Amino acid sequence: SADLAKLKAELGALSKDHFQMDDIALVRYLCGFGSVQNSFAAIRAAAYLSKTKADLLKSAEVEQSAPCAGKIEPYSKFHLWESGDRMLFIVPVAQTDFKPLMKAASEEDIINYSLHTARRLWNWVDRTSRRCGRIMKYEVVCDFTGFSFLTMPPRAYVKAMSQMSEMSEVLHPLSMGSTTVTGLPGAHLARRLSSMFRPFLPKSMAETQICCGDRTKQSPASCPYLQRHFADDMRSLDSLLGRICPVTGHAAKMESDWTEKKLVDFEAHVATLDPESTEIKTISL
């Protein structure tokens, strides 16, 4: 496409260090950042991070533990669930003990550990996308079951996670799909809070789904939003509840063509590429 050719021309005009990226990766940046100018800036930022965080990113790519894992993992847990060409990143929020975590680990440790995790997820995203021939994303579940709102994360932790998120966004374009929040203290209250804060959230967060099922009685598998994405691949999770919200008793609104809607932009770009001539582009930064 014209945008792809323009982006390659602008990147090729630079003349310092080298950064390799093929056409499929460039298309992903264009789809994720929306314009040649924004994609160009993101790729340059990614090139810088690839140098400054080279050892950390390499350890994730070869499936080694993060160097600071011993400081973090005793106080913070997450789970990865994979089935075929789908991946869930499950964050049980109540299983993070912030006080001892912040005593054991620095902000930089938290950034590095979280970025290492993001890179592991990206490796799956990139590998699966290339195998399937279309853009793939991992999905996120934030489970608040057992979480006390009296123990909010400290400012230093929030700051570290915010910085990591900015890094991951430029390193791993279009890697994260939907986010589902489960285990909040009641549908009515949660939706009122959501309606209050939603206008102030970025679009990706504003589209976050909130499921308020009672997790002492039903597993996250009962969430209708998870069923929307994983209904045909949830055998390894607990039994389903027929797409009925355990709080409201209402059936979820299912969209049969959500996959096609999510893939249309990417496939439109890919259709313009010649598979036989896809090249590795050496970019000088």
C-alpha positions as a printed Julia matrix, in Angstrom:
285×3 Matrix{Float64}:
   0.0     0.0    0.0
   1.01    3.63  -0.29
   1.35    4.02   3.48
   3.63    0.99   3.72
   5.86    2.28   0.93
   6.03    5.73   2.53
   6.88    4.3    5.94
   9.67    2.16   4.48
  11.06    5.16   2.63
  11.13    7.32   5.76
  12.77    4.59   7.81
  15.31    3.87   5.1
  16.39    7.52   5.08
  17.78    7.3    8.61
  21.46    6.62   9.08
  22.69    5.42  12.46
  22.24    2.05  14.16
  20.42   -0.82  12.5
  17.01   -2.23  13.3
  15.44   -5.04  11.29
  11.73   -5.33  10.59
   9.81   -7.11   7.85
   6.75   -5.93   5.96
   4.3    -7.82   8.17
   5.67   -6.08  11.27
   5.48   -2.68   9.55
   1.85   -3.33   8.63
   1.14   -4.12  12.26
   2.53   -0.72  13.28
   0.44    1.03  10.63
  -2.72   -0.71  11.81
  -1.92   -0.07  15.46
  -0.83    3.58  15.27
  -3.08    4.76  12.47
  -0.7     6.88  10.39
   2.76    6.85   8.85
   3.93    9.63  11.18
   2.76    7.87  14.35
   4.13    4.52  13.18
   7.48    6.1   12.37
   7.74    7.61  15.87
   6.71    4.33  17.51
   9.26    2.3   15.55
  12.05    4.69  16.51
  11.02    4.44  20.16
  10.93    0.64  19.84
  14.42    0.64  18.33
  15.76    2.6   21.3
  14.09    0.27  23.81
  15.34   -2.78  21.91
  18.87   -1.53  22.59
  18.48   -0.39  26.19
  16.44   -3.47  27.2
  18.21   -5.93  24.9
  19.24   -8.48  27.55
  15.81   -8.45  29.19
  13.95   -8.9   25.9
  16.32  -11.65  24.81
  15.73  -13.59  28.03
  11.99  -13.51  27.35
  12.46  -14.67  23.77
  14.46  -17.73  24.87
  11.95  -18.38  27.69
  14.32  -17.64  30.56
  12.98  -16.23  33.82
  13.16  -12.5   34.34
  16.34  -11.51  36.26
  14.23   -9.92  39.03
  11.66  -12.73  39.26
  12.81  -13.75  42.74
  11.88  -10.32  44.1
   8.45  -10.17  42.48
   6.88  -13.62  42.2
   6.53  -14.35  45.94
   4.17  -11.35  46.18
   2.46  -11.13  42.78
   0.78  -13.85  40.71
  -0.62  -14.19  37.22
  -1.62  -17.08  34.98
  -1.38  -17.83  31.26
  -4.03  -20.04  29.66
  -3.59  -21.15  26.05
  -5.87  -23.2   23.86
  -5.08  -23.55  20.19
  -4.76  -20.08  18.7
  -6.07  -18.26  21.78
  -4.35  -16.94  24.88
  -5.69  -15.57  28.15
  -3.53  -13.49  30.49
  -5.26  -13.81  33.87
  -4.41  -11.34  36.65
  -5.83  -12.32  40.08
  -5.54   -8.85  41.58
  -6.03   -9.98  45.18
  -2.93  -12.17  44.92
  -0.62   -9.15  44.76
   0.62   -8.15  48.23
   1.78   -4.61  47.58
   3.55   -3.77  50.87
   6.15   -6.57  50.85
   6.41   -6.29  47.07
   7.45   -2.64  47.23
   9.95   -3.44  50.0
  11.56   -6.24  48.01
  11.52   -4.7   44.54
  12.34   -1.3   43.09
  10.26    0.51  40.49
  12.82   -0.57  37.88
  12.43   -4.21  38.96
   8.67   -3.97  38.51
   9.07   -2.36  35.09
  11.53   -5.01  33.94
   9.52   -7.95  35.25
   6.3    -6.7   33.68
   8.02   -5.88  30.39
   9.52   -9.39  30.38
   5.99  -10.78  30.76
   4.69   -8.53  27.99
   7.48   -9.78  25.73
   6.56  -13.4   26.44
   2.99  -12.62  25.42
   4.22  -10.8   22.33
   6.27  -13.81  21.28
   3.06  -15.85  21.29
   1.15  -13.1   19.45
   3.75  -12.72  16.71
   4.32  -16.45  16.27
   0.61  -17.28  16.17
  -0.22  -14.39  13.83
   2.36  -15.53  11.3
   1.23  -19.15  11.54
  -2.46  -18.27  11.13
  -1.9   -15.62   8.48
  -3.91  -12.95  10.28
  -3.53  -10.62  13.21
  -3.88  -12.33  16.59
  -4.08  -10.85  20.09
  -4.05  -12.15  23.61
  -7.0   -11.38  25.89
  -6.79  -10.11  29.48
  -8.87  -11.07  32.52
  -8.51   -8.96  35.67
 -10.15  -10.9   38.49
 -10.93   -8.77  41.57
 -12.3   -11.64  43.65
 -11.16  -11.16  47.27
  -9.61   -7.75  46.57
 -10.06   -5.09  49.24
 -10.45   -1.54  48.0
  -8.76   -0.47  51.25
  -5.48   -1.88  49.9
  -5.06    0.06  46.69
  -1.7    -0.19  44.9
   0.78    2.49  45.99
   1.67    5.36  43.71
   5.13    3.97  42.95
   3.63    0.72  41.67
   1.09    2.53  39.49
   3.85    4.75  38.1
   6.04    1.75  37.25
   3.19   -0.07  35.51
   2.29    3.06  33.55
   5.86    3.41  32.3
   5.99   -0.25  31.37
   2.7     0.05  29.48
   4.1     2.89  27.37
   7.17    0.8   26.55
   5.13   -2.26  25.65
   2.81   -0.26  23.43
   5.61    0.74  21.05
   7.45   -2.59  21.24
   4.37   -4.77  20.78
   1.78   -3.07  18.54
  -1.72   -4.55  18.45
  -0.79   -7.31  20.88
  -3.6    -6.98  23.45
  -7.23   -7.6   22.61
 -10.22   -7.36  24.93
 -10.01   -6.86  28.7
 -12.61   -8.46  30.96
 -12.95   -7.4   34.6
 -14.5   -10.01  36.88
 -15.23  -10.26  40.6
 -16.31   -6.67  41.28
 -18.68   -6.12  44.22
 -21.99   -6.03  42.35
 -23.3    -5.3   38.89
 -25.18   -2.1   39.75
 -22.32   -0.43  41.63
 -19.67   -1.53  39.16
 -21.58   -0.24  36.15
 -22.26    3.08  37.87
 -18.54    3.47  38.59
 -17.75    2.46  35.03
 -20.15    5.02  33.56
 -18.54    7.73  35.7
 -14.95    7.02  34.67
 -15.44    5.7   31.13
 -15.36    9.16  29.45
 -11.9     9.76  30.9
 -10.42    6.46  29.7
  -8.63    5.8   26.4
 -10.78    4.03  23.83
  -9.18    0.63  24.42
  -9.95    0.83  28.14
 -13.38    2.36  27.55
 -14.32   -0.82  25.7
 -13.37   -2.99  28.67
 -16.12   -5.44  29.6
 -17.2    -5.68  33.25
 -18.63   -8.95  34.53
 -19.76   -8.95  38.15
 -20.51  -12.6   38.81
 -20.06  -13.97  42.32
 -16.7   -15.72  42.04
 -17.32  -17.6   45.3
 -20.06  -19.48  43.45
 -19.05  -19.4   39.78
 -15.68  -19.54  38.05
 -14.54  -16.91  35.51
 -15.64  -19.39  32.84
 -19.22  -18.33  33.59
 -18.55  -14.78  32.41
 -20.51  -14.15  29.18
 -17.82  -11.85  27.82
 -15.22  -14.6   28.08
 -17.65  -16.97  26.44
 -17.97  -14.52  23.58
 -14.29  -14.97  22.77
 -13.6   -18.46  24.05
 -16.88  -20.39  23.94
 -15.56  -23.11  21.64
 -12.26  -23.54  23.49
 -13.04  -23.4   27.22
 -13.1   -27.1   28.02
 -10.09  -26.72  30.31
 -11.95  -24.09  32.36
 -15.01  -24.87  34.47
 -18.5   -25.57  33.1
 -20.35  -22.78  31.3
 -23.62  -21.17  32.35
 -25.24  -20.8   28.93
 -24.17  -17.17  28.43
 -26.34  -16.02  31.32
 -24.87  -13.42  33.7
 -24.95  -14.94  37.21
 -25.78  -11.51  38.69
 -28.43  -10.03  36.39
 -29.78  -13.25  34.9
 -29.72  -11.62  31.47
 -28.3   -13.26  28.37
 -25.15  -11.7   26.94
 -25.45   -9.83  23.66
 -23.43  -11.95  21.27
 -21.96  -10.64  18.02
 -21.49  -13.46  15.54
 -19.16  -11.45  13.3
 -16.83   -9.9   15.91
 -13.82  -11.78  14.48
 -14.33  -10.45  10.99
 -14.73   -6.91  12.32
 -11.45   -7.11  14.2
  -9.49   -8.56  11.28
 -10.74   -6.48   8.38
  -8.19   -3.64   8.57
  -5.19   -5.93   8.94
  -6.26   -8.22   6.11
  -6.87   -5.25   3.84
  -3.23   -4.26   4.28
  -1.89   -7.8    4.01
  -3.82   -8.34   0.77
  -1.66   -5.67  -0.85
   1.55   -7.57  -0.05
   3.17  -10.1   -2.33
   4.13  -13.11  -0.13
   6.91  -14.04  -2.53
   8.57  -10.66  -2.22
   8.15   -9.97   1.49
  11.54   -8.69   2.53
  13.54   -8.06   5.65
  14.01   -4.31   5.76
  17.21   -3.08   7.38
  16.4     0.23   9.0
  19.1     2.68   9.97
  18.34    4.71  13.07
